[in-house]
PDB file of C-alpha atoms and ligand atoms in Angstrom:
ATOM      1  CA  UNK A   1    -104.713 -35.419 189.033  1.00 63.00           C
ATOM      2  CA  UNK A   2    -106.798 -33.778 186.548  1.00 78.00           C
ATOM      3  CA  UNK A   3    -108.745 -36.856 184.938  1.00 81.00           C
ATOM      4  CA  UNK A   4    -111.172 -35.030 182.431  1.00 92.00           C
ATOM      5  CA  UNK A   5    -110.775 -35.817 178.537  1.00 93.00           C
ATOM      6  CA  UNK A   6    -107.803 -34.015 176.347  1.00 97.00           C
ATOM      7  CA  UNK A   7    -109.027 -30.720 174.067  1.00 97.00           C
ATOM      8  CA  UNK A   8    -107.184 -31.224 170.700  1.00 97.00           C
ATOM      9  CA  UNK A   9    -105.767 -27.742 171.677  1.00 98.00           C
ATOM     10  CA  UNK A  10    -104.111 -29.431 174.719  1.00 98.00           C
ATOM     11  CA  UNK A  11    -103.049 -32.465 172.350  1.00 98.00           C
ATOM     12  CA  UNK A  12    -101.759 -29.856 169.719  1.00 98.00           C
ATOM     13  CA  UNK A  13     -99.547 -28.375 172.484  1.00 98.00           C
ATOM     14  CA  UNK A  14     -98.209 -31.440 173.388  1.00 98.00           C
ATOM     15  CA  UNK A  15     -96.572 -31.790 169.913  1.00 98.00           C
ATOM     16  CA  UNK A  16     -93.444 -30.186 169.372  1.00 98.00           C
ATOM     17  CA  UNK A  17     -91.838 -29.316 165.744  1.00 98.00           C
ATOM     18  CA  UNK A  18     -88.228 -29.975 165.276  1.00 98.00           C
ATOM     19  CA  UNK A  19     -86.628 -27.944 162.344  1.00 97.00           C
ATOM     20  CA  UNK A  20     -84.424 -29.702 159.621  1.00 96.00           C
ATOM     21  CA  UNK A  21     -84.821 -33.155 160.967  1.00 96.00           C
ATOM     22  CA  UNK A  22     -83.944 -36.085 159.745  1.00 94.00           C
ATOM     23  CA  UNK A  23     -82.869 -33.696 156.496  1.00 92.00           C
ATOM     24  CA  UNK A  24     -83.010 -30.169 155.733  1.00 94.00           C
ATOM     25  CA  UNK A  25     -85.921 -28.541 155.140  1.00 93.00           C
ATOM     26  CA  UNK A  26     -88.410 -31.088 157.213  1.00 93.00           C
ATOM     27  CA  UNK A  27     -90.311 -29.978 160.128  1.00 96.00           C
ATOM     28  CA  UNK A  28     -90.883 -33.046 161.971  1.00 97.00           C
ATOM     29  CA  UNK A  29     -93.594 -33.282 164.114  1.00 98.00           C
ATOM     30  CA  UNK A  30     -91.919 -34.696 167.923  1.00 98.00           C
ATOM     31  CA  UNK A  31     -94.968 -36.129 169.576  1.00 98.00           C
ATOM     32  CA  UNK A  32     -92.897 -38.339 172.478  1.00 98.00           C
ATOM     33  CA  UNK A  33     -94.105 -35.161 174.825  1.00 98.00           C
ATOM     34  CA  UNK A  34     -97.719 -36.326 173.875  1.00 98.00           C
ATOM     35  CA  UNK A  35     -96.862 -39.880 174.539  1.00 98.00           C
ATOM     36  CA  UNK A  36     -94.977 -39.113 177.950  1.00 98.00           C
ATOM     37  CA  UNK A  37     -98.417 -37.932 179.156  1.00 98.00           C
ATOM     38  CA  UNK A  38    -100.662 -40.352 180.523  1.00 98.00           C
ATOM     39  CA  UNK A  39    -103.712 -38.046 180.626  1.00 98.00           C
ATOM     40  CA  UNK A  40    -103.123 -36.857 176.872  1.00 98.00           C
ATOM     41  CA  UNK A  41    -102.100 -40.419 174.977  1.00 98.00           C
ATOM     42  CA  UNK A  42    -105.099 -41.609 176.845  1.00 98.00           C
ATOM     43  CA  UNK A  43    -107.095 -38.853 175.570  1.00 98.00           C
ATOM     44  CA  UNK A  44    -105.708 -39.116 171.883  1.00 98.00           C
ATOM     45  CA  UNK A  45    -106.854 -42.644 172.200  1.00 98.00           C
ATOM     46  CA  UNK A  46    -110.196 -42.005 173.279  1.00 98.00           C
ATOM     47  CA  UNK A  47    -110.451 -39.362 170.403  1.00 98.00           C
ATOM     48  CA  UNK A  48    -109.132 -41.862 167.778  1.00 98.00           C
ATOM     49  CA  UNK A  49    -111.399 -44.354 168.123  1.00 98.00           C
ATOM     50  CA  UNK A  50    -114.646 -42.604 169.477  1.00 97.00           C
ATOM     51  CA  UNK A  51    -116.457 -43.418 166.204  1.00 98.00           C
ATOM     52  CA  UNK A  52    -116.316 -47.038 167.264  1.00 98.00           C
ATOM     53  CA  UNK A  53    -117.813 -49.305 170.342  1.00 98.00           C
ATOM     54  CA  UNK A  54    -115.706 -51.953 171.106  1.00 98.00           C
ATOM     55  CA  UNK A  55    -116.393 -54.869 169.200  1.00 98.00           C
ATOM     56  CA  UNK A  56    -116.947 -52.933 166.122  1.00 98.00           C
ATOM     57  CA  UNK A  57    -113.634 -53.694 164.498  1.00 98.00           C
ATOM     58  CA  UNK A  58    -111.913 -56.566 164.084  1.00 99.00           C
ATOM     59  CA  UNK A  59    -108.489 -54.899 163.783  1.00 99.00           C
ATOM     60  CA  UNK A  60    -106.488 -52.014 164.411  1.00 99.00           C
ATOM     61  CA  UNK A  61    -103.535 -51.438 161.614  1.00 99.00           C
ATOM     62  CA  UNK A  62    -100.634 -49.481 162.320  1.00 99.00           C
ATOM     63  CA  UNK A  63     -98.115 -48.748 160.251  1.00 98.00           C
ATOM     64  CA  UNK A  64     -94.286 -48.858 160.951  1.00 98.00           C
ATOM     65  CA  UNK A  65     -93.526 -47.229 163.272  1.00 97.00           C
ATOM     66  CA  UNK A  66     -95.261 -44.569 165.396  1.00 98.00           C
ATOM     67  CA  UNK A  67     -98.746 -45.841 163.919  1.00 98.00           C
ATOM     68  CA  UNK A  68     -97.779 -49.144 166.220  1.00 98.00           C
ATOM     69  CA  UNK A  69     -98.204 -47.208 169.342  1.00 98.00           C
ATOM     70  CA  UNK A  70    -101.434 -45.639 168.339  1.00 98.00           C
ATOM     71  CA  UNK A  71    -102.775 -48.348 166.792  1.00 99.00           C
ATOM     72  CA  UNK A  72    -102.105 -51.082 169.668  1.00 98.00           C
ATOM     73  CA  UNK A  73    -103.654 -48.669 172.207  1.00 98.00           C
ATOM     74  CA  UNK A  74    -106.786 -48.437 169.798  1.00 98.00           C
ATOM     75  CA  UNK A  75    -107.277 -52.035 169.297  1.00 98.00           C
ATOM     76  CA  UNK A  76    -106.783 -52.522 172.620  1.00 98.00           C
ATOM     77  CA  UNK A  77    -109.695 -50.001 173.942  1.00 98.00           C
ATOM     78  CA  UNK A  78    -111.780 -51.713 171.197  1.00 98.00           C
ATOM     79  CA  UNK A  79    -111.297 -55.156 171.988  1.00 98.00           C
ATOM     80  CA  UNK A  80    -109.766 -55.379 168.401  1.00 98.00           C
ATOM     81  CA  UNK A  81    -107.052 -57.375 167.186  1.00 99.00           C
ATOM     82  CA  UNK A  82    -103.881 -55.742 166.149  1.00 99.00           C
ATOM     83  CA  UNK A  83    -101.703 -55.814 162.753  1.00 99.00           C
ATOM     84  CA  UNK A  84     -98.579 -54.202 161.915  1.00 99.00           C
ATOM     85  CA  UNK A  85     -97.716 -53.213 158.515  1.00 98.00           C
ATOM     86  CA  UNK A  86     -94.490 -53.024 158.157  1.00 98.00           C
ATOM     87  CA  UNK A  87     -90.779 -51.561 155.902  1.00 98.00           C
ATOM     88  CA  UNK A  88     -89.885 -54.870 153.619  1.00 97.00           C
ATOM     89  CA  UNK A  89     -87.759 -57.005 155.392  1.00 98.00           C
ATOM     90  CA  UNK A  90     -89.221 -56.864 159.211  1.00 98.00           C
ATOM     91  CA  UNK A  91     -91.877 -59.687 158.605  1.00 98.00           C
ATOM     92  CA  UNK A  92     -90.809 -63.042 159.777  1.00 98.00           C
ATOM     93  CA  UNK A  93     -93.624 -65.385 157.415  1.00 98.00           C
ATOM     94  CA  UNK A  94     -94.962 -64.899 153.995  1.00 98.00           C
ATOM     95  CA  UNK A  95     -95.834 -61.046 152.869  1.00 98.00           C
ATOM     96  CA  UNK A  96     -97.569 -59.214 150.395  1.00 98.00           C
ATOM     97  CA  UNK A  97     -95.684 -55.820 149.350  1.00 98.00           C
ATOM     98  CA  UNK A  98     -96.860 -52.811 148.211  1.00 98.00           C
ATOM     99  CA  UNK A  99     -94.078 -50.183 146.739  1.00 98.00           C
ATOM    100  CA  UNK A 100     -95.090 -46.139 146.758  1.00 97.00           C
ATOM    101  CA  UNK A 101     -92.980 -43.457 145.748  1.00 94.00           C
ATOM    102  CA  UNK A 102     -91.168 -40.878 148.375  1.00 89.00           C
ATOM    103  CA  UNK A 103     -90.194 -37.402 147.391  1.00 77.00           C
ATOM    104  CA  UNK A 104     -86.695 -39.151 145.807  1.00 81.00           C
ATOM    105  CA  UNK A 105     -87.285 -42.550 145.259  1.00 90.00           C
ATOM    106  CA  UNK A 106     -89.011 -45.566 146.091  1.00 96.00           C
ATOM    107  CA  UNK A 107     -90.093 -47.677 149.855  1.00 97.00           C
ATOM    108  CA  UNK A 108     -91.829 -50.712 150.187  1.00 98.00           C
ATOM    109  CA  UNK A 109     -94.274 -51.683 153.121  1.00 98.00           C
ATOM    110  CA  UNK A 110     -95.387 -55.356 153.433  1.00 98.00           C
ATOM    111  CA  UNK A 111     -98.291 -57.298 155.481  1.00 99.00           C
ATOM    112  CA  UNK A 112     -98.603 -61.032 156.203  1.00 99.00           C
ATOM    113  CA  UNK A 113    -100.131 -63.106 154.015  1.00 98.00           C
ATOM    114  CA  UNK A 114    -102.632 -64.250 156.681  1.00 98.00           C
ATOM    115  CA  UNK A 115    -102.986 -61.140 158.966  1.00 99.00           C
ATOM    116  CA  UNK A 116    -106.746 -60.170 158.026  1.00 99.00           C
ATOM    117  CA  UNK A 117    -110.038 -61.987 156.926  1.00 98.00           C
ATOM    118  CA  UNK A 118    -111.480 -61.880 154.425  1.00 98.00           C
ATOM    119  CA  UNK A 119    -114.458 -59.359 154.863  1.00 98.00           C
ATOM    120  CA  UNK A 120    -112.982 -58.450 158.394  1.00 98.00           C
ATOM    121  CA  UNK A 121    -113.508 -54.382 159.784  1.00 98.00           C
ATOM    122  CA  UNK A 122    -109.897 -52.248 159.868  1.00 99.00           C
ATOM    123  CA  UNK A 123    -109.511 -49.040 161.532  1.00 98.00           C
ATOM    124  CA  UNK A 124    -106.303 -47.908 159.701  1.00 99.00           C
ATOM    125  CA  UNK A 125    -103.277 -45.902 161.977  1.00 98.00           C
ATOM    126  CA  UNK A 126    -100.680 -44.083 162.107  1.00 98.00           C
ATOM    127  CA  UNK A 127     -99.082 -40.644 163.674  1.00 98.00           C
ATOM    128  CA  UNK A 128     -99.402 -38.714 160.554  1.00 98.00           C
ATOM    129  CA  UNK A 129    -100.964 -37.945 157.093  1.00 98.00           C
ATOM    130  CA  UNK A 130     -98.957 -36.175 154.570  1.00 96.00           C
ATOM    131  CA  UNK A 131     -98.329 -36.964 150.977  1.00 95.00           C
ATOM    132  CA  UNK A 132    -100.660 -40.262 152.054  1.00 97.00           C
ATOM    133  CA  UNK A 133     -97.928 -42.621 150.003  1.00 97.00           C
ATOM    134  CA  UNK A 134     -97.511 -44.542 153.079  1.00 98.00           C
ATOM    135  CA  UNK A 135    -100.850 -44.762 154.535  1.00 98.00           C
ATOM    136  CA  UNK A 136    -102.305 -45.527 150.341  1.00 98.00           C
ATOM    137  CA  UNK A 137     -99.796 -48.262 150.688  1.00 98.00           C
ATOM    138  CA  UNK A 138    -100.914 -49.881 153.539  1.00 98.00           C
ATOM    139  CA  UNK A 139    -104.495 -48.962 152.377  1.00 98.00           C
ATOM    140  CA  UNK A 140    -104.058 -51.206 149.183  1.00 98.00           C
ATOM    141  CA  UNK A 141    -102.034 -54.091 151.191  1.00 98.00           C
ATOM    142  CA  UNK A 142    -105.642 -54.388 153.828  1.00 98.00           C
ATOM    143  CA  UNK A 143    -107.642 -54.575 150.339  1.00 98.00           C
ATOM    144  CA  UNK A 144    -105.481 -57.270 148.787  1.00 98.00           C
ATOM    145  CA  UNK A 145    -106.384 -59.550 152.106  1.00 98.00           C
ATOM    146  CA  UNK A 146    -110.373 -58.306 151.391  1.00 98.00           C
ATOM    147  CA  UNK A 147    -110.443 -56.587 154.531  1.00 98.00           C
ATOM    148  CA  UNK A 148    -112.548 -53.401 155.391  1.00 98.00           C
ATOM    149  CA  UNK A 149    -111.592 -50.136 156.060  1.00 98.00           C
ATOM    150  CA  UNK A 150    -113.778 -48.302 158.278  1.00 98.00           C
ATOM    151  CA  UNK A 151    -111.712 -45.535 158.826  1.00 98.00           C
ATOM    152  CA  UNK A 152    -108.018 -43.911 158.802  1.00 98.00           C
ATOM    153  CA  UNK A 153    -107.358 -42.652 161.418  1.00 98.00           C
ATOM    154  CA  UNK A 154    -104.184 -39.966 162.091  1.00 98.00           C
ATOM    155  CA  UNK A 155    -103.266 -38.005 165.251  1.00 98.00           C
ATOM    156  CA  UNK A 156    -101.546 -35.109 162.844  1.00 98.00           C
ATOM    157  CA  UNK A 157    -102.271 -33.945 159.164  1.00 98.00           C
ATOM    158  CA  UNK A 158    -100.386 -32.019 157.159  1.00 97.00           C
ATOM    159  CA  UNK A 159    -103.397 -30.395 154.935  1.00 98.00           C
ATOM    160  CA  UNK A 160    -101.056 -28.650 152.784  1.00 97.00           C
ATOM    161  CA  UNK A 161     -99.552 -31.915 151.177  1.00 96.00           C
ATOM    162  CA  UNK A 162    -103.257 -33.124 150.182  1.00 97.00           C
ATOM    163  CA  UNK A 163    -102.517 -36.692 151.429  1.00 97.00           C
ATOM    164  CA  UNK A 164    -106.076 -37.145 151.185  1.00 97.00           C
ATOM    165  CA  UNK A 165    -106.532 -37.338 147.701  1.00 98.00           C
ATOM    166  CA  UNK A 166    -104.516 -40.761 147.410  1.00 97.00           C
ATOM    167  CA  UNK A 167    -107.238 -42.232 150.588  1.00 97.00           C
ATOM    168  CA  UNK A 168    -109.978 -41.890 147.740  1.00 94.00           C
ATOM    169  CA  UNK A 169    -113.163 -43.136 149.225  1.00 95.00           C
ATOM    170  CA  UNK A 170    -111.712 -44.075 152.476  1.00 98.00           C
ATOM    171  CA  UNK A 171    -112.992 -42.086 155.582  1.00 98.00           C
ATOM    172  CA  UNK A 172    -110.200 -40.262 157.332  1.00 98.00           C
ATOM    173  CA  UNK A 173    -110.122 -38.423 160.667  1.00 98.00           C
ATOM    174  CA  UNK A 174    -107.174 -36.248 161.835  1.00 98.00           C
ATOM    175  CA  UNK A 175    -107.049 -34.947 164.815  1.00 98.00           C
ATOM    176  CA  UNK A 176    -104.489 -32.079 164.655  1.00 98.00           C
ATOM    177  CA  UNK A 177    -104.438 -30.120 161.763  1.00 98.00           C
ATOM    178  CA  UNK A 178    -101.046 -28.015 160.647  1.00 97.00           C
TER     179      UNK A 178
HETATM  180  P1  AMP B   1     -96.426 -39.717 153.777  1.00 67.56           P
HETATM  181  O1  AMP B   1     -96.255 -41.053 153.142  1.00 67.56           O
HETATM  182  O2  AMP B   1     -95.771 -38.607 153.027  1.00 67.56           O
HETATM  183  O3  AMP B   1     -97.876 -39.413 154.109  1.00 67.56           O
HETATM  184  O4  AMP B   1     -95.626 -39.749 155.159  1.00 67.56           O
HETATM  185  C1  AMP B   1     -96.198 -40.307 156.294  1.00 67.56           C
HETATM  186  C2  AMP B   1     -95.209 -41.085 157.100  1.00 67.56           C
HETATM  187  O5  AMP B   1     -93.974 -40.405 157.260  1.00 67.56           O
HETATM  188  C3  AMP B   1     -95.761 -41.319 158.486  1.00 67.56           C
HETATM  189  O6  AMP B   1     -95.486 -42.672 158.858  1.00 67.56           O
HETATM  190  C4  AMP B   1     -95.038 -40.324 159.361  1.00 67.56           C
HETATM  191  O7  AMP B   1     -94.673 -40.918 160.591  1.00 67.56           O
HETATM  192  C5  AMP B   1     -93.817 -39.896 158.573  1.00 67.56           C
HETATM  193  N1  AMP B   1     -93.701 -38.415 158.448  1.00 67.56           N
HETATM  194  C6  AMP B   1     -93.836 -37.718 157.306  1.00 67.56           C
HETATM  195  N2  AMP B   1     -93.654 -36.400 157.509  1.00 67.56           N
HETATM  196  C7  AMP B   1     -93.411 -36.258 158.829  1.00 67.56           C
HETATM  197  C8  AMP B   1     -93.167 -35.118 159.680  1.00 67.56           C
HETATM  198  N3  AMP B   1     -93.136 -33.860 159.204  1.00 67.56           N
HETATM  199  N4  AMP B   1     -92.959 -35.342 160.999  1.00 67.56           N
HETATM  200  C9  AMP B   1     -93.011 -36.607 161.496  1.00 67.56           C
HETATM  201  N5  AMP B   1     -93.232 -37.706 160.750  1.00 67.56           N
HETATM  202  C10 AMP B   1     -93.433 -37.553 159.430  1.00 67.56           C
END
């Protein structure tokens, strides 16, 4: 078995485009091919986090619900804890909520009360950066516990839908670019 380390051209291949889903006019990006492969999720793991040497972060955050998988993995391979932000509703304790706006209407994401420190080092998840609504909204919900962000981290951005510019002053790393 080939063993040696993932190009992002390999990863990129991986990921497969599906027209018109879940709506019309979406091009979602499929990346269970990605997933199915041991030696590629391994090496989009490795990529993700190769800023940071384990015990560097205290958490990994993923957000609902392909950031879980990427995020666990990460916190795992940095000896970091891990914390789900979630849709409103999933959370079993007490929650903070953040609302953001979607292309027609509104979603809310929520984080327990007691998930981070104070002061405490996040490396921020999930599969993919495009308007950034989602990923500003968990961004705010780690700052309301006083927690860190080191980094956000995505496996795919969508450039041409500037999510960036809602991360202000966080540092974000994409992997694959569209
Ligand atoms: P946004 O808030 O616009 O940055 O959207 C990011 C969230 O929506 C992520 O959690 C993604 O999993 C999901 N998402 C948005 N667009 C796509 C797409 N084209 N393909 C797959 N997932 C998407």
């Amino acid at each position: 078995m080939n063993s040696s380390r993932p190009t992002v051209a390999e990863i990129e291949r991986a990921i497969r485009t599906i027209p018109d889903f879940p709506q019309p006019g979406i091009q979602f990006k499929d990346i269970t091919p990605l997933l199915a492969d041991a030696r590629l999720f391994a090496g989009a793991i490795d990529l993700l986090t190769e800023k940071f040497k384990p015990g560097s972060v205290d958490a990994g955050v993923g957000i609902d619900a392909r950031g879980f998988i990427f995020a666990a993995a990460a916190a795992v391979r940095l000896q970091a804890g891990f914390v789900p932000v979630r849709k409103k509703g999933k959370l079993p304790y007490q929650t903070h909520e953040q609302e953001y706006a979607l292309e027609y209407g509104y979603a809310t994401v929520a984080i327990h009360v007691d998930a981070l420190k104070p002061g405490s080092r996040v490396l921020l998840i999930d599969d993919l950066l495009a308007t950034g609504g989602t990923a500003a909204a968990a961004a705010a919900l780690v700052k309301k516990l006083g927690a860190r962000i080191l980094e956000a981290a995505f496996l795919i951005e969508l450039k041409f839908l500037n999510g960036r510019a809602k991360l202000a002053g966080v540092p974000i790393r994409s992997l694959v670019v569209y």
